[in-house]
Amino acid sequence: MDLVLTEEQEMLKKMASDFLTDKFPKTVVKEIEETESGYSPEIWKEMAELGWMGLVFPEEYGGVDMSFLDLAMLLEEMGRACLPGPYFSTVMLGGLPILDAGSDKQKQEYLPGIASGKTIFTLALTEASARYDAAGVEAKATADMDGYILNGTKLFVPDAHIADYMLCVARTSDEAKPEDGITIFIVDAKSPGISCSLLKTIANDKLCEVVFDQVKVPKENILGEPDKGWAEVKKIVERAAAAKCCDMVGCLQEALDMTVAYAKERKQYDQPIGGFQVIQHYCVDMFTDVEGARLSAYQAAWMISEGLPCTQEVAIAKAWASFASPRVMALAHQIHGAIGCTIDHDLQYYTRRASADGVTFGDANFYREVVAREMGL
Amino acid sequence: MDLVLTEEQEMLKKMASDFLTDKFPKTVVKEIEETESGYSPEIWKEMAELGWMGLVFPEEYGGVDMSFLDLAMLLEEMGRACLPGPYFSTVMLGGLPILDAGSDKQKQEYLPGIASGKTIFTLALTEASARYDAAGVEAKATADMDGYILNGTKLFVPDAHIADYMLCVARTSDEAKPEDGITIFIVDAKSPGISCSLLKTIANDKLCEVVFDQVKVPKENILGEPDKGWAEVKKIVERAAAAKCCDMVGCLQEALDMTVAYAKERKQYDQPIGGFQVIQHYCVDMFTDVEGARLSAYQAAWMISEGLPCTQEVAIAKAWASFASPRVMALAHQIHGAIGCTIDHDLQYYTRRASADGVTFGDANFYREVVAREMGL
Amino acid sequence: MNFKFTDEQVKFRQEVRDFLEGEIKQGLWQPTCDAWIMAHDPEFTRRVSAKGWIGLTWPKEYGGQGRSFIDRLILTEEMLRYGAPAACHWFADRQIGGAIVHYGTDEQKEEILPIIMKGEAYVGLGMSEPDAGSDLASLKTRATEDGDDFIIDGQKTWTSGGSNMNWIYLVARTDPEAPKARGISEFFFRTDLPGVSVSPIVDITGGVHFNEVFFDNVRIPKTCLIGEKNRGFYQILNQLDFERSGMERLMANYPLFEALIQYVKETKRNGKPLAEDPVVRSKIAQLKIELEVGRLYMYRVGVIMDEGRAPNWESSMSKAYGTAFEQRLATAAIEIAGLYGQLSPASRLTPMRGMAYHSYLSSKGYSLQAGSSEVLKNIIAGRKLELSAK
Amino acid sequence: MNFKFTDEQVKFRQEVRDFLEGEIKQGLWQPTCDAWIMAHDPEFTRRVSAKGWIGLTWPKEYGGQGRSFIDRLILTEEMLRYGAPAACHWFADRQIGGAIVHYGTDEQKEEILPIIMKGEAYVGLGMSEPDAGSDLASLKTRATEDGDDFIIDGQKTWTSGGSNMNWIYLVARTDPEAPKARGISEFFFRTDLPGVSVSPIVDITGGVHFNEVFFDNVRIPKTCLIGEKNRGFYQILNQLDFERSGMERLMANYPLFEALIQYVKETKRNGKPLAEDPVVRSKIAQLKIELEVGRLYMYRVGVIMDEGRAPNWESSMSKAYGTAFEQRLATAAIEIAGLYGQLSPASRLTPMRGMAYHSYLSSKGYSLQAGSSEVLKNIIAGRKLELSAK
């Protein structure tokens, strides 16, 4: 066992932190949040030049061939910086699934665009049920002569309004088990029949409602095997959940750091409030929660990175991050006092994002059930 | 609204507190707990002379005709004193149901004995399922020429080993709904076929396993209507739960008082530990929980006393007492430090009883479900 | 002991309900959470005034109704239950009127109480300052005597009242030489005076109900002083106990609770209503239990006031408990709503009219305003349990 | 980064498991909770010694195995998982050996370490006194120099070791004039000396594993001093970090967890296994999540020690978390068992072999011994977050 980051990982984190701190002061985050697109194409380009979009992709596709764990470290810094934009969608929900399950042709077609920052991807999975289980997939794809016709409504699709492509999960045949008969399609987001509207969300994170109305998709756009797509979807969700945990670690760590700093600086009753034992213990409780999130997230990310089965470890990490984050943020607010409850204070960025992150790719209850099943209950 | 005790109630509490403090120092409680009978016949007699056994019974049966609320106040003091013995069983589980549902003849036959302290009663309700719902009643009473034959095993029956009579809840006919076909019998505890063995429990509170093997019960010993006994059982359980809450208020209040006193007296780092803000807040959290238990228990007891329907109020009180008591006791121990974890320290009496009281007549989960139903969920 | 409301109280509650339901039916407003502080509606306030429901507990000789504090809690509870837009008169009614009845001169009673009862005083509470939050006694805003006037200089923050504010209740230092708590006085005056400037604070939900208020050489007549000069801090302690007893501390997001119950009954997951999911059932029942016990803490404060006693630790307990409850409720609601819980009130698909989202964010402030939970616990520990540092 | 155990570690874990399962199969003992402190079995300790598993991490030159701290945690974890009766050698192995390796003289190493490794030193930890619990530095037991000896006078309490204790580790004041923390020294000696008397303390479960120990003019040679005179408090701080890292802080009631899982699988309620009750499932899954995260806090401490660093706030976090977890586990278990949870281990009908009942009571002490959770949080706040009173 060894919990030390490699020198490269430290460097990557440092570089990312410097870049993000420089490019994304909260004034910029706020501006971007308020635009419709939700990202800055200029900085996006710079991120691509730093190799971030291609971080985990092989060199042959224009990537820099680093590991999932390295990516996780980068995501942590992005969480810390409240990075707005389609990075997670593109790399985690688009690129990695294609690298995973795509044909050589698909990889050659899509990965270089992703790695170079030219192509924005996303995943259209959840629907009205808002659940991450197979039964929630009701969108239908019916075989047509030269392909499929897609119909259905996807909800909470991140960044769909700016995506060039979507992975769309649809039902291609009706089987007894909801896990069967599901297929993943790579869909050109500009295909006729797709309409997309932004949902207003707590994190201002550009989730969309995407309606597929008689959308034609060519047969060669199936990702992986037809009817057997659920296994890959599970993998996508598992990996995304682990990645989201790293993101959350950055978010919660920053909230903790801000809070501890404020406790040292804010004076009441002639002393820093951090001198009061109750405030100290609040900080320790936050810190303990954040450390639990960190250790479990790193464990999950490391296991994915190593290609080890880790359904339980991911479930533990995401459940922990999801139930710990509201209590961490509640204490952050309690210590910050009224000032932390204003829109102009940086804390609220973390409060809103932590709330969104907690439910994205499965909340604590969802993963408790996963753990129960893994335990044989 | 008025939350003030009457002068009589204050006097009753004071008198009870003085008597119990005098008679039941913890050395005596300990001795009694260690006897098989679990009570002191001498002090029992004195309690009867004070009118406690007859407190709520009409004068015609030798009682003093006070209210259920008055009884609740007495129970609170008993909880505070960790009174060992069959008071609760006799009055709450024997006498009150007979007053409630008994025929004139039954009242005349049994109540004077209870009121004078001569007769010990109990209720044999729960069985292997250990639940307070009708489905748990599997003991059978089959009609015989001049009465019924009882068969079955009752568990967690308090004080059965010293009882003169038991109310035994048994199934007299099989109906579709588990609530139907249930009858309550007044059973002479010395009837042939009854065997009784003590269960060792956390509170040393003399719960028994009672086996009924071909026990004959005359027809006139049916309490209330045959086959329709469940409504009365529900009432018994509801009233007992409310009474148990008052008992618990006394128990938790004493644990709180001991803890606050200890926090003022125990010095570490050159000051009373009660000077540390974290300890202060622990005490406030305990106090808040105890006050919630008190207000909700008084409300429930008052409503029963007034004859008002109060299923929800009782459920709220017992759920609160049951989930608050472990956290109150955990803080009591945390503040007392190691000394509180010894068998020679008074705190452990309260820890053990609070634990038993929490599950008796329904735990927090049981009553959450009652509340949910009352809410129409 | 008696846990029942009198027949008159039951009738009064029904009257309030009928009034509010009628208002909703007429579409005059929609129930919202935090309406007591966030929903400013001068018209509604006027209609409430017409019912005689502002100044309910004040003596009849000053034009009040002389009714009990329990009556007032009933009124408050129903206002909150229905999420009525009562913010315009809330603080004047709850806090300022009481202070004037208690400490005001006859002239002040004659002049100010009618304005409040007519629902025309939209009051901001000018207490906190940037460096004086929980530690109110360290406030710096100065009120300097000058002939028949005081000159006010300084800055307040977290002053309620939103953009409607036309009167301010101000706590300022009148004796800079005295020990901190002994040189403070209370004032009440209109905000349209020269030298007063107001800058709104946007809260985490995007709402505006707090202000920063700046005082630059503001001249007010001495008649604006409430009570005794330099005794303000002690007068306030009393008023704070009163403020803390407000029902809004438990029920500001009551409309969310009702909406949540409806939501779990109506929303199906895996073909079954959420209400049948044992984890959800248990969570909601637990909230109900906590709410009802919270009401007992709350009504106890009313009972004490009706006995003519000042609430003390009881109101601190009620407030600390109530705000913690509201945070639990909001957190439970947003969790139960899952991904939908993230949708803002502006979204078409938002469940519970966006109240889960709103309360999740706004309830963070509940345990900070008007005595942080930590300060309240310190008060209970000190005043009631008599625990103190050496 | 690497979260995997090495092949050797996996093999070692299997070896420990095989050994312990074999012992259980032979009926040599039954798994119990708190076995590390409560279950004294000299024979078992001898068998463990024969495996070379006492002194696992000590340098080979002193007869130890020179293995890693992770190895030791693996051994510890399996001992706890199987509830093995390891109390006879636990403290000598965990605490005293390490202190002697670190601070002892060559003679002490040569003399004492072999006794410990043979499993013959049943050690009591003589630290707390009636008036010196969390505030250890205020201890009063005196060790006065007299020629080549020290004379010990005073009283210790919560001294572990039960009735088997034959050696004691003692912290005593050697310089009454110096500031509190600077006049304290550590000693280690046999308890069969004249003037030592031992009085058992019966705990809340009825168990006896703590003692009061009285020292009346007890003469010990100076060779019993460990490390530097008057530097004892600082040496201890180090050892406490080590003590706090013990796996027992998370897993002392692991056998209960296993029994609880089996119980919910096997026990039917309303015709369905408890494991299918969503509230129960969720509760147990939550415990599993918490346990696994606790193991991460725990193994991190091992990793740090293997890096040659002294654990610091990390072990405080691990201990505070672990003991709180164990209380949650015990409370959940007794709640899930319902009325049956009240049955004592002596009862025929007791579920989970009475371990829920036992742990519910005994776990109250976990968060007090060896650094109360409050002291540990103070340490984390001070050492790591650098928060302090003015």
mmCIF file of N, CA, C and O in Angstrom, chain B residues 252-305:
data_model
loop_
_atom_site.group_PDB
_atom_site.id
_atom_site.type_symbol
_atom_site.label_atom_id
_atom_site.label_comp_id
_atom_site.label_asym_id
_atom_site.label_seq_id
_atom_site.Cartn_x
_atom_site.Cartn_y
_atom_site.Cartn_z
ATOM 1 N N LEU B 252 -34.371 9.633 31.730
ATOM 2 C CA LEU B 252 -33.454 10.484 30.962
ATOM 3 C C LEU B 252 -33.149 11.780 31.710
ATOM 4 O O LEU B 252 -32.035 12.295 31.655
ATOM 5 N N GLN B 253 -34.153 12.295 32.402
ATOM 6 C CA GLN B 253 -33.940 13.522 33.167
ATOM 7 C C GLN B 253 -32.891 13.286 34.251
ATOM 8 O O GLN B 253 -32.009 14.120 34.464
ATOM 9 N N GLU B 254 -32.974 12.149 34.895
ATOM 10 C CA GLU B 254 -31.999 11.860 35.940
ATOM 11 C C GLU B 254 -30.602 11.693 35.346
ATOM 12 O O GLU B 254 -29.620 12.189 35.904
ATOM 13 N N ALA B 255 -30.532 11.030 34.190
ATOM 14 C CA ALA B 255 -29.225 10.878 33.530
ATOM 15 C C ALA B 255 -28.665 12.257 33.175
ATOM 16 O O ALA B 255 -27.467 12.522 33.336
ATOM 17 N N LEU B 256 -29.541 13.143 32.711
ATOM 18 C CA LEU B 256 -29.116 14.509 32.388
ATOM 19 C C LEU B 256 -28.628 15.234 33.638
ATOM 20 O O LEU B 256 -27.554 15.854 33.636
ATOM 21 N N ASP B 257 -29.419 15.152 34.685
ATOM 22 C CA ASP B 257 -29.055 15.861 35.920
ATOM 23 C C ASP B 257 -27.717 15.367 36.465
ATOM 24 O O ASP B 257 -26.865 16.159 36.879
ATOM 25 N N MET B 258 -27.550 14.039 36.455
ATOM 26 C CA MET B 258 -26.286 13.483 36.929
ATOM 27 C C MET B 258 -25.124 13.997 36.092
ATOM 28 O O MET B 258 -24.036 14.288 36.592
ATOM 29 N N THR B 259 -25.380 14.081 34.787
ATOM 30 C CA THR B 259 -24.309 14.464 33.865
ATOM 31 C C THR B 259 -23.921 15.924 34.041
ATOM 32 O O THR B 259 -22.740 16.273 34.065
ATOM 33 N N VAL B 260 -24.932 16.780 34.150
ATOM 34 C CA VAL B 260 -24.648 18.210 34.321
ATOM 35 C C VAL B 260 -23.920 18.417 35.652
ATOM 36 O O VAL B 260 -22.944 19.176 35.730
ATOM 37 N N ALA B 261 -24.368 17.708 36.668
ATOM 38 C CA ALA B 261 -23.709 17.841 37.976
ATOM 39 C C ALA B 261 -22.251 17.390 37.874
ATOM 40 O O ALA B 261 -21.343 18.042 38.397
ATOM 41 N N TYR B 262 -22.049 16.298 37.178
ATOM 42 C CA TYR B 262 -20.684 15.783 37.042
ATOM 43 C C TYR B 262 -19.817 16.763 36.247
ATOM 44 O O TYR B 262 -18.648 16.987 36.572
ATOM 45 N N ALA B 263 -20.391 17.360 35.231
ATOM 46 C CA ALA B 263 -19.635 18.312 34.398
ATOM 47 C C ALA B 263 -19.195 19.525 35.213
ATOM 48 O O ALA B 263 -18.188 20.157 34.909
ATOM 49 N N LYS B 264 -19.978 19.843 36.225
ATOM 50 C CA LYS B 264 -19.610 20.995 37.061
ATOM 51 C C LYS B 264 -18.525 20.640 38.070
ATOM 52 O O LYS B 264 -17.768 21.494 38.513
ATOM 53 N N GLU B 265 -18.468 19.362 38.405
ATOM 54 C CA GLU B 265 -17.625 18.922 39.504
ATOM 55 C C GLU B 265 -16.283 18.376 39.010
ATOM 56 O O GLU B 265 -15.243 18.631 39.600
ATOM 57 N N ARG B 266 -16.329 17.656 37.904
ATOM 58 C CA ARG B 266 -15.130 17.000 37.400
ATOM 59 C C ARG B 266 -14.180 18.031 36.793
ATOM 60 O O ARG B 266 -14.558 18.769 35.891
ATOM 61 N N LYS B 267 -12.949 18.054 37.267
ATOM 62 C CA LYS B 267 -11.984 18.997 36.719
ATOM 63 C C LYS B 267 -10.939 18.290 35.876
ATOM 64 O O LYS B 267 -10.437 17.231 36.247
ATOM 65 N N GLN B 268 -10.635 18.864 34.754
ATOM 66 C CA GLN B 268 -9.519 18.431 33.925
ATOM 67 C C GLN B 268 -8.953 19.703 33.319
ATOM 68 O O GLN B 268 -9.712 20.648 33.043
ATOM 69 N N TYR B 269 -7.647 19.737 33.091
ATOM 70 C CA TYR B 269 -7.015 20.944 32.583
ATOM 71 C C TYR B 269 -7.390 22.150 33.442
ATOM 72 O O TYR B 269 -7.749 23.216 32.933
ATOM 73 N N ASP B 270 -7.384 21.928 34.743
ATOM 74 C CA ASP B 270 -7.596 23.013 35.712
ATOM 75 C C ASP B 270 -8.935 23.712 35.632
ATOM 76 O O ASP B 270 -9.063 24.864 36.048
ATOM 77 N N GLN B 271 -9.921 23.075 35.042
ATOM 78 C CA GLN B 271 -11.256 23.671 35.129
ATOM 79 C C GLN B 271 -12.319 22.595 35.057
ATOM 80 O O GLN B 271 -12.051 21.490 34.584
ATOM 81 N N PRO B 272 -13.504 22.904 35.551
ATOM 82 C CA PRO B 272 -14.581 21.917 35.422
ATOM 83 C C PRO B 272 -14.793 21.629 33.946
ATOM 84 O O PRO B 272 -14.761 22.564 33.126
ATOM 85 N N ILE B 273 -15.008 20.373 33.600
ATOM 86 C CA ILE B 273 -15.180 20.060 32.178
ATOM 87 C C ILE B 273 -16.413 20.738 31.612
ATOM 88 O O ILE B 273 -16.508 20.969 30.417
ATOM 89 N N GLY B 274 -17.355 21.097 32.477
ATOM 90 C CA GLY B 274 -18.528 21.852 32.040
ATOM 91 C C GLY B 274 -18.181 23.241 31.532
ATOM 92 O O GLY B 274 -19.038 23.942 31.007
ATOM 93 N N GLY B 275 -16.938 23.644 31.707
ATOM 94 C CA GLY B 275 -16.500 24.920 31.159
ATOM 95 C C GLY B 275 -16.125 24.829 29.692
ATOM 96 O O GLY B 275 -16.025 25.842 29.011
ATOM 97 N N PHE B 276 -15.924 23.617 29.189
ATOM 98 C CA PHE B 276 -15.580 23.464 27.776
ATOM 99 C C PHE B 276 -16.834 23.565 26.915
ATOM 100 O O PHE B 276 -17.845 22.932 27.205
ATOM 101 N N GLN B 277 -16.721 24.360 25.874
ATOM 102 C CA GLN B 277 -17.908 24.644 25.058
ATOM 103 C C GLN B 277 -18.518 23.377 24.462
ATOM 104 O O GLN B 277 -19.736 23.237 24.391
ATOM 105 N N VAL B 278 -17.648 22.453 24.060
ATOM 106 C CA VAL B 278 -18.186 21.222 23.468
ATOM 107 C C VAL B 278 -19.012 20.449 24.489
ATOM 108 O O VAL B 278 -20.092 19.922 24.177
ATOM 109 N N ILE B 279 -18.544 20.393 25.724
ATOM 110 C CA ILE B 279 -19.296 19.696 26.774
ATOM 111 C C ILE B 279 -20.604 20.446 27.041
ATOM 112 O O ILE B 279 -21.666 19.834 27.238
ATOM 113 N N GLN B 280 -20.537 21.756 27.038
ATOM 114 C CA GLN B 280 -21.763 22.546 27.229
ATOM 115 C C GLN B 280 -22.796 22.223 26.149
ATOM 116 O O GLN B 280 -23.973 21.995 26.441
ATOM 117 N N HIS B 281 -22.333 22.177 24.917
ATOM 118 C CA HIS B 281 -23.290 21.902 23.841
ATOM 119 C C HIS B 281 -23.802 20.470 23.903
ATOM 120 O O HIS B 281 -24.960 20.214 23.586
ATOM 121 N N TYR B 282 -22.945 19.538 24.298
ATOM 122 C CA TYR B 282 -23.444 18.175 24.503
ATOM 123 C C TYR B 282 -24.602 18.199 25.518
ATOM 124 O O TYR B 282 -25.630 17.549 25.324
ATOM 125 N N CYS B 283 -24.397 18.919 26.616
ATOM 126 C CA CYS B 283 -25.435 18.969 27.652
ATOM 127 C C CYS B 283 -26.704 19.606 27.105
ATOM 128 O O CYS B 283 -27.816 19.161 27.405
ATOM 129 N N VAL B 284 -26.540 20.644 26.311
ATOM 130 C CA VAL B 284 -27.715 21.305 25.730
ATOM 131 C C VAL B 284 -28.436 20.359 24.773
ATOM 132 O O VAL B 284 -29.673 20.298 24.754
ATOM 133 N N ASP B 285 -27.682 19.598 24.011
ATOM 134 C CA ASP B 285 -28.321 18.633 23.110
ATOM 135 C C ASP B 285 -29.111 17.589 23.913
ATOM 136 O O ASP B 285 -30.229 17.223 23.550
ATOM 137 N N MET B 286 -28.515 17.126 24.990
ATOM 138 C CA MET B 286 -29.219 16.165 25.853
ATOM 139 C C MET B 286 -30.497 16.800 26.399
ATOM 140 O O MET B 286 -31.569 16.202 26.393
ATOM 141 N N PHE B 287 -30.334 18.009 26.887
ATOM 142 C CA PHE B 287 -31.449 18.717 27.513
ATOM 143 C C PHE B 287 -32.590 18.908 26.506
ATOM 144 O O PHE B 287 -33.767 18.677 26.823
ATOM 145 N N THR B 288 -32.229 19.298 25.311
ATOM 146 C CA THR B 288 -33.243 19.488 24.269
ATOM 147 C C THR B 288 -33.984 18.186 24.003
ATOM 148 O O THR B 288 -35.216 18.159 23.924
ATOM 149 N N ASP B 289 -33.245 17.105 23.893
ATOM 150 C CA ASP B 289 -33.887 15.801 23.686
ATOM 151 C C ASP B 289 -34.817 15.451 24.843
ATOM 152 O O ASP B 289 -35.913 14.932 24.633
ATOM 153 N N VAL B 290 -34.368 15.695 26.050
ATOM 154 C CA VAL B 290 -35.179 15.320 27.213
ATOM 155 C C VAL B 290 -36.431 16.194 27.266
ATOM 156 O O VAL B 290 -37.526 15.698 27.567
ATOM 157 N N GLU B 291 -36.294 17.460 26.951
ATOM 158 C CA GLU B 291 -37.467 18.333 26.953
ATOM 159 C C GLU B 291 -38.475 17.909 25.883
ATOM 160 O O GLU B 291 -39.688 17.967 26.098
ATOM 161 N N GLY B 292 -37.967 17.490 24.747
ATOM 162 C CA GLY B 292 -38.863 16.985 23.696
ATOM 163 C C GLY B 292 -39.600 15.754 24.177
ATOM 164 O O GLY B 292 -40.801 15.586 23.950
ATOM 165 N N ALA B 293 -38.864 14.880 24.870
ATOM 166 C CA ALA B 293 -39.488 13.672 25.414
ATOM 167 C C ALA B 293 -40.551 14.055 26.432
ATOM 168 O O ALA B 293 -41.656 13.499 26.457
ATOM 169 N N ARG B 294 -40.226 15.030 27.262
ATOM 170 C CA ARG B 294 -41.158 15.433 28.309
ATOM 171 C C ARG B 294 -42.434 16.041 27.722
ATOM 172 O O ARG B 294 -43.548 15.633 28.047
ATOM 173 N N LEU B 295 -42.262 17.011 26.845
ATOM 174 C CA LEU B 295 -43.439 17.680 26.290
ATOM 175 C C LEU B 295 -44.326 16.693 25.535
ATOM 176 O O LEU B 295 -45.547 16.706 25.681
ATOM 177 N N SER B 296 -43.693 15.833 24.743
ATOM 178 C CA SER B 296 -44.520 14.917 23.952
ATOM 179 C C SER B 296 -45.142 13.834 24.826
ATOM 180 O O SER B 296 -46.275 13.404 24.571
ATOM 181 N N ALA B 297 -44.432 13.410 25.865
ATOM 182 C CA ALA B 297 -44.995 12.396 26.766
ATOM 183 C C ALA B 297 -46.158 12.988 27.564
ATOM 184 O O ALA B 297 -47.212 12.355 27.723
ATOM 185 N N TYR B 298 -45.976 14.190 28.062
ATOM 186 C CA TYR B 298 -47.061 14.829 28.812
ATOM 187 C C TYR B 298 -48.287 15.022 27.916
ATOM 188 O O TYR B 298 -49.418 14.824 28.333
ATOM 189 N N GLN B 299 -48.022 15.424 26.691
ATOM 190 C CA GLN B 299 -49.147 15.619 25.774
ATOM 191 C C GLN B 299 -49.931 14.325 25.598
ATOM 192 O O GLN B 299 -51.166 14.307 25.695
ATOM 193 N N ALA B 300 -49.197 13.238 25.360
ATOM 194 C CA ALA B 300 -49.864 11.953 25.145
ATOM 195 C C ALA B 300 -50.613 11.521 26.400
ATOM 196 O O ALA B 300 -51.773 11.087 26.339
ATOM 197 N N ALA B 301 -49.962 11.661 27.543
ATOM 198 C CA ALA B 301 -50.596 11.227 28.796
ATOM 199 C C ALA B 301 -51.833 12.089 29.088
ATOM 200 O O ALA B 301 -52.864 11.577 29.538
ATOM 201 N N TRP B 302 -51.715 13.374 28.817
ATOM 202 C CA TRP B 302 -52.858 14.255 29.050
ATOM 203 C C TRP B 302 -54.029 13.866 28.159
ATOM 204 O O TRP B 302 -55.175 13.823 28.603
ATOM 205 N N MET B 303 -53.736 13.539 26.920
ATOM 206 C CA MET B 303 -54.821 13.183 26.007
ATOM 207 C C MET B 303 -55.498 11.885 26.426
ATOM 208 O O MET B 303 -56.716 11.759 26.369
ATOM 209 N N ILE B 304 -54.695 10.920 26.842
ATOM 210 C CA ILE B 304 -55.287 9.674 27.336
ATOM 211 C C ILE B 304 -56.143 9.985 28.561
ATOM 212 O O ILE B 304 -57.272 9.503 28.702
ATOM 213 N N SER B 305 -55.598 10.816 29.414
ATOM 214 C CA SER B 305 -56.307 11.193 30.625
ATOM 215 C C SER B 305 -57.657 11.831 30.299
ATOM 216 O O SER B 305 -58.646 11.614 30.989
#
